[in-house]
């Protein structure tokens, strides 16, 4: 399995096109670590990724409309049930319903059945041999258990 590590550009690197890619990979690493560790401040890294996406999009207003619509729908379908523990700064998200990729499409009509089908279809389409970044369910569970114990 390959991690999200990457070689950053040197300070004198003139290849400016790499900066968004480096930032995106670093932020994805932060998101993966924050989620695995149960960090209650996960939203900060997710917001950085959304702002980067907005920055590189050619039609910012279309992205903003999509993001606003998606966040409003998400807050209705996946409301936060509890306050985060600000003392431990830990939140166990392992019991929360997974969000299918299709949820982010404007025409996706969310029900438990459509979500279950979409998630199943997506998971069956994954090929760990073709994608070294994929982690097995066991590896994901191990990471979550380690962070809960620490």
PDB file of C-alpha atoms in Angstrom, residues 25-126:
ATOM      1  CA  UNK A  25      -1.848  16.016  -1.527  1.00  0.00           C
ATOM      2  CA  UNK A  26      -0.742  17.524   1.786  1.00  0.00           C
ATOM      3  CA  UNK A  27      -4.333  18.435   2.617  1.00  0.00           C
ATOM      4  CA  UNK A  28      -5.608  14.971   1.654  1.00  0.00           C
ATOM      5  CA  UNK A  29      -2.988  13.543   4.000  1.00  0.00           C
ATOM      6  CA  UNK A  30      -4.243  15.866   6.752  1.00  0.00           C
ATOM      7  CA  UNK A  31      -7.847  14.810   6.086  1.00  0.00           C
ATOM      8  CA  UNK A  32      -6.970  11.102   6.191  1.00  0.00           C
ATOM      9  CA  UNK A  33      -4.987  11.539   9.413  1.00  0.00           C
ATOM     10  CA  UNK A  34      -7.627  13.724  11.088  1.00  0.00           C
ATOM     11  CA  UNK A  35     -10.399  11.265  10.225  1.00  0.00           C
ATOM     12  CA  UNK A  36      -8.395   8.219  11.303  1.00  0.00           C
ATOM     13  CA  UNK A  37      -7.397   9.923  14.560  1.00  0.00           C
ATOM     14  CA  UNK A  38     -10.950  11.112  15.260  1.00  0.00           C
ATOM     15  CA  UNK A  39      -9.830  14.754  15.311  1.00  0.00           C
ATOM     16  CA  UNK A  40     -12.826  17.053  15.878  1.00  0.00           C
ATOM     17  CA  UNK A  41     -11.153  19.724  13.730  1.00  0.00           C
ATOM     18  CA  UNK A  42     -11.383  17.631  10.535  1.00  0.00           C
ATOM     19  CA  UNK A  43     -13.559  20.318   8.925  1.00  0.00           C
ATOM     20  CA  UNK A  44     -10.602  22.717   8.778  1.00  0.00           C
ATOM     21  CA  UNK A  45      -8.665  20.486   6.369  1.00  0.00           C
ATOM     22  CA  UNK A  46     -11.806  19.752   4.354  1.00  0.00           C
ATOM     23  CA  UNK A  47     -12.433  23.496   4.031  1.00  0.00           C
ATOM     24  CA  UNK A  48      -8.858  24.016   2.791  1.00  0.00           C
ATOM     25  CA  UNK A  49      -9.481  21.392   0.108  1.00  0.00           C
ATOM     26  CA  UNK A  50     -12.758  23.059  -0.919  1.00  0.00           C
ATOM     27  CA  UNK A  51     -11.065  26.453  -1.124  1.00  0.00           C
ATOM     28  CA  UNK A  52      -8.319  24.980  -3.291  1.00  0.00           C
ATOM     29  CA  UNK A  53     -10.922  23.413  -5.573  1.00  0.00           C
ATOM     30  CA  UNK A  54     -12.674  26.774  -5.854  1.00  0.00           C
ATOM     31  CA  UNK A  55      -9.359  28.485  -6.614  1.00  0.00           C
ATOM     32  CA  UNK A  56      -8.509  26.184  -9.531  1.00  0.00           C
ATOM     33  CA  UNK A  57     -12.042  25.988 -10.986  1.00  0.00           C
ATOM     34  CA  UNK A  58     -12.567  28.006 -14.158  1.00  0.00           C
ATOM     35  CA  UNK A  59     -16.215  28.763 -13.264  1.00  0.00           C
ATOM     36  CA  UNK A  60     -16.161  29.705  -9.598  1.00  0.00           C
ATOM     37  CA  UNK A  61     -19.839  30.615  -9.377  1.00  0.00           C
ATOM     38  CA  UNK A  62     -20.895  27.175 -10.644  1.00  0.00           C
ATOM     39  CA  UNK A  63     -18.659  25.522  -8.038  1.00  0.00           C
ATOM     40  CA  UNK A  64     -19.997  27.778  -5.277  1.00  0.00           C
ATOM     41  CA  UNK A  65     -23.590  26.966  -6.247  1.00  0.00           C
ATOM     42  CA  UNK A  66     -22.829  23.233  -6.275  1.00  0.00           C
ATOM     43  CA  UNK A  67     -20.995  23.393  -2.944  1.00  0.00           C
ATOM     44  CA  UNK A  68     -23.751  25.390  -1.238  1.00  0.00           C
ATOM     45  CA  UNK A  69     -26.458  23.050  -2.531  1.00  0.00           C
ATOM     46  CA  UNK A  70     -24.492  19.972  -1.516  1.00  0.00           C
ATOM     47  CA  UNK A  71     -23.708  21.280   1.979  1.00  0.00           C
ATOM     48  CA  UNK A  72     -27.354  22.209   2.582  1.00  0.00           C
ATOM     49  CA  UNK A  73     -28.489  18.753   1.450  1.00  0.00           C
ATOM     50  CA  UNK A  74     -25.794  17.130   3.572  1.00  0.00           C
ATOM     51  CA  UNK A  75     -26.838  19.001   6.691  1.00  0.00           C
ATOM     52  CA  UNK A  76     -30.407  17.711   6.256  1.00  0.00           C
ATOM     53  CA  UNK A  77     -29.519  14.099   5.464  1.00  0.00           C
ATOM     54  CA  UNK A  78     -26.511  13.807   7.803  1.00  0.00           C
ATOM     55  CA  UNK A  79     -27.173  16.130  10.754  1.00  0.00           C
ATOM     56  CA  UNK A  80     -24.588  16.218  13.514  1.00  0.00           C
ATOM     57  CA  UNK A  81     -26.262  14.367  16.377  1.00  0.00           C
ATOM     58  CA  UNK A  82     -23.950  15.310  19.184  1.00  0.00           C
ATOM     59  CA  UNK A  83     -21.591  17.993  20.298  1.00  0.00           C
ATOM     60  CA  UNK A  84     -17.920  17.212  19.907  1.00  0.00           C
ATOM     61  CA  UNK A  85     -15.868  16.584  23.018  1.00  0.00           C
ATOM     62  CA  UNK A  86     -13.616  19.636  23.090  1.00  0.00           C
ATOM     63  CA  UNK A  87     -11.668  18.302  26.064  1.00  0.00           C
ATOM     64  CA  UNK A  88     -10.439  15.100  24.379  1.00  0.00           C
ATOM     65  CA  UNK A  89     -10.778  16.591  20.874  1.00  0.00           C
ATOM     66  CA  UNK A  90     -11.817  13.081  19.756  1.00  0.00           C
ATOM     67  CA  UNK A  91     -14.881  12.038  17.795  1.00  0.00           C
ATOM     68  CA  UNK A  92     -15.521   8.440  16.758  1.00  0.00           C
ATOM     69  CA  UNK A  93     -17.085   8.716  13.313  1.00  0.00           C
ATOM     70  CA  UNK A  94     -16.919   4.973  12.648  1.00  0.00           C
ATOM     71  CA  UNK A  95     -20.642   4.571  13.410  1.00  0.00           C
ATOM     72  CA  UNK A  96     -21.764   7.325  11.070  1.00  0.00           C
ATOM     73  CA  UNK A  97     -23.409   6.471   7.771  1.00  0.00           C
ATOM     74  CA  UNK A  98     -21.018   6.581   4.820  1.00  0.00           C
ATOM     75  CA  UNK A  99     -21.761   9.156   2.151  1.00  0.00           C
ATOM     76  CA  UNK A 100     -22.002   7.695  -1.358  1.00  0.00           C
ATOM     77  CA  UNK A 101     -20.142   9.509  -4.127  1.00  0.00           C
ATOM     78  CA  UNK A 102     -23.414   9.933  -5.990  1.00  0.00           C
ATOM     79  CA  UNK A 103     -24.676  12.147  -3.173  1.00  0.00           C
ATOM     80  CA  UNK A 104     -22.552  14.924  -4.636  1.00  0.00           C
ATOM     81  CA  UNK A 105     -24.366  14.762  -7.973  1.00  0.00           C
ATOM     82  CA  UNK A 106     -27.268  17.224  -8.235  1.00  0.00           C
ATOM     83  CA  UNK A 107     -29.752  14.590  -9.431  1.00  0.00           C
ATOM     84  CA  UNK A 108     -29.006  11.996  -6.717  1.00  0.00           C
ATOM     85  CA  UNK A 109     -32.085  11.317  -4.601  1.00  0.00           C
ATOM     86  CA  UNK A 110     -30.898  10.112  -1.234  1.00  0.00           C
ATOM     87  CA  UNK A 111     -32.651   7.256   0.520  1.00  0.00           C
ATOM     88  CA  UNK A 112     -31.063   4.505   2.582  1.00  0.00           C
ATOM     89  CA  UNK A 113     -31.690   2.110  -0.330  1.00  0.00           C
ATOM     90  CA  UNK A 114     -30.136   4.346  -3.017  1.00  0.00           C
ATOM     91  CA  UNK A 115     -27.196   5.087  -0.725  1.00  0.00           C
ATOM     92  CA  UNK A 116     -26.628   1.405   0.015  1.00  0.00           C
ATOM     93  CA  UNK A 117     -26.801   0.489  -3.670  1.00  0.00           C
ATOM     94  CA  UNK A 118     -24.502   3.356  -4.711  1.00  0.00           C
ATOM     95  CA  UNK A 119     -21.944   2.454  -2.039  1.00  0.00           C
ATOM     96  CA  UNK A 120     -22.045  -1.217  -2.963  1.00  0.00           C
ATOM     97  CA  UNK A 121     -21.622  -0.445  -6.667  1.00  0.00           C
ATOM     98  CA  UNK A 122     -18.710   1.866  -5.945  1.00  0.00           C
ATOM     99  CA  UNK A 123     -16.930  -0.551  -3.615  1.00  0.00           C
ATOM    100  CA  UNK A 124     -17.307  -3.406  -6.113  1.00  0.00           C
ATOM    101  CA  UNK A 125     -15.726  -1.181  -8.780  1.00  0.00           C
ATOM    102  CA  UNK A 126     -12.529  -0.587  -6.765  1.00  0.00           C
TER     103      UNK A 126
END
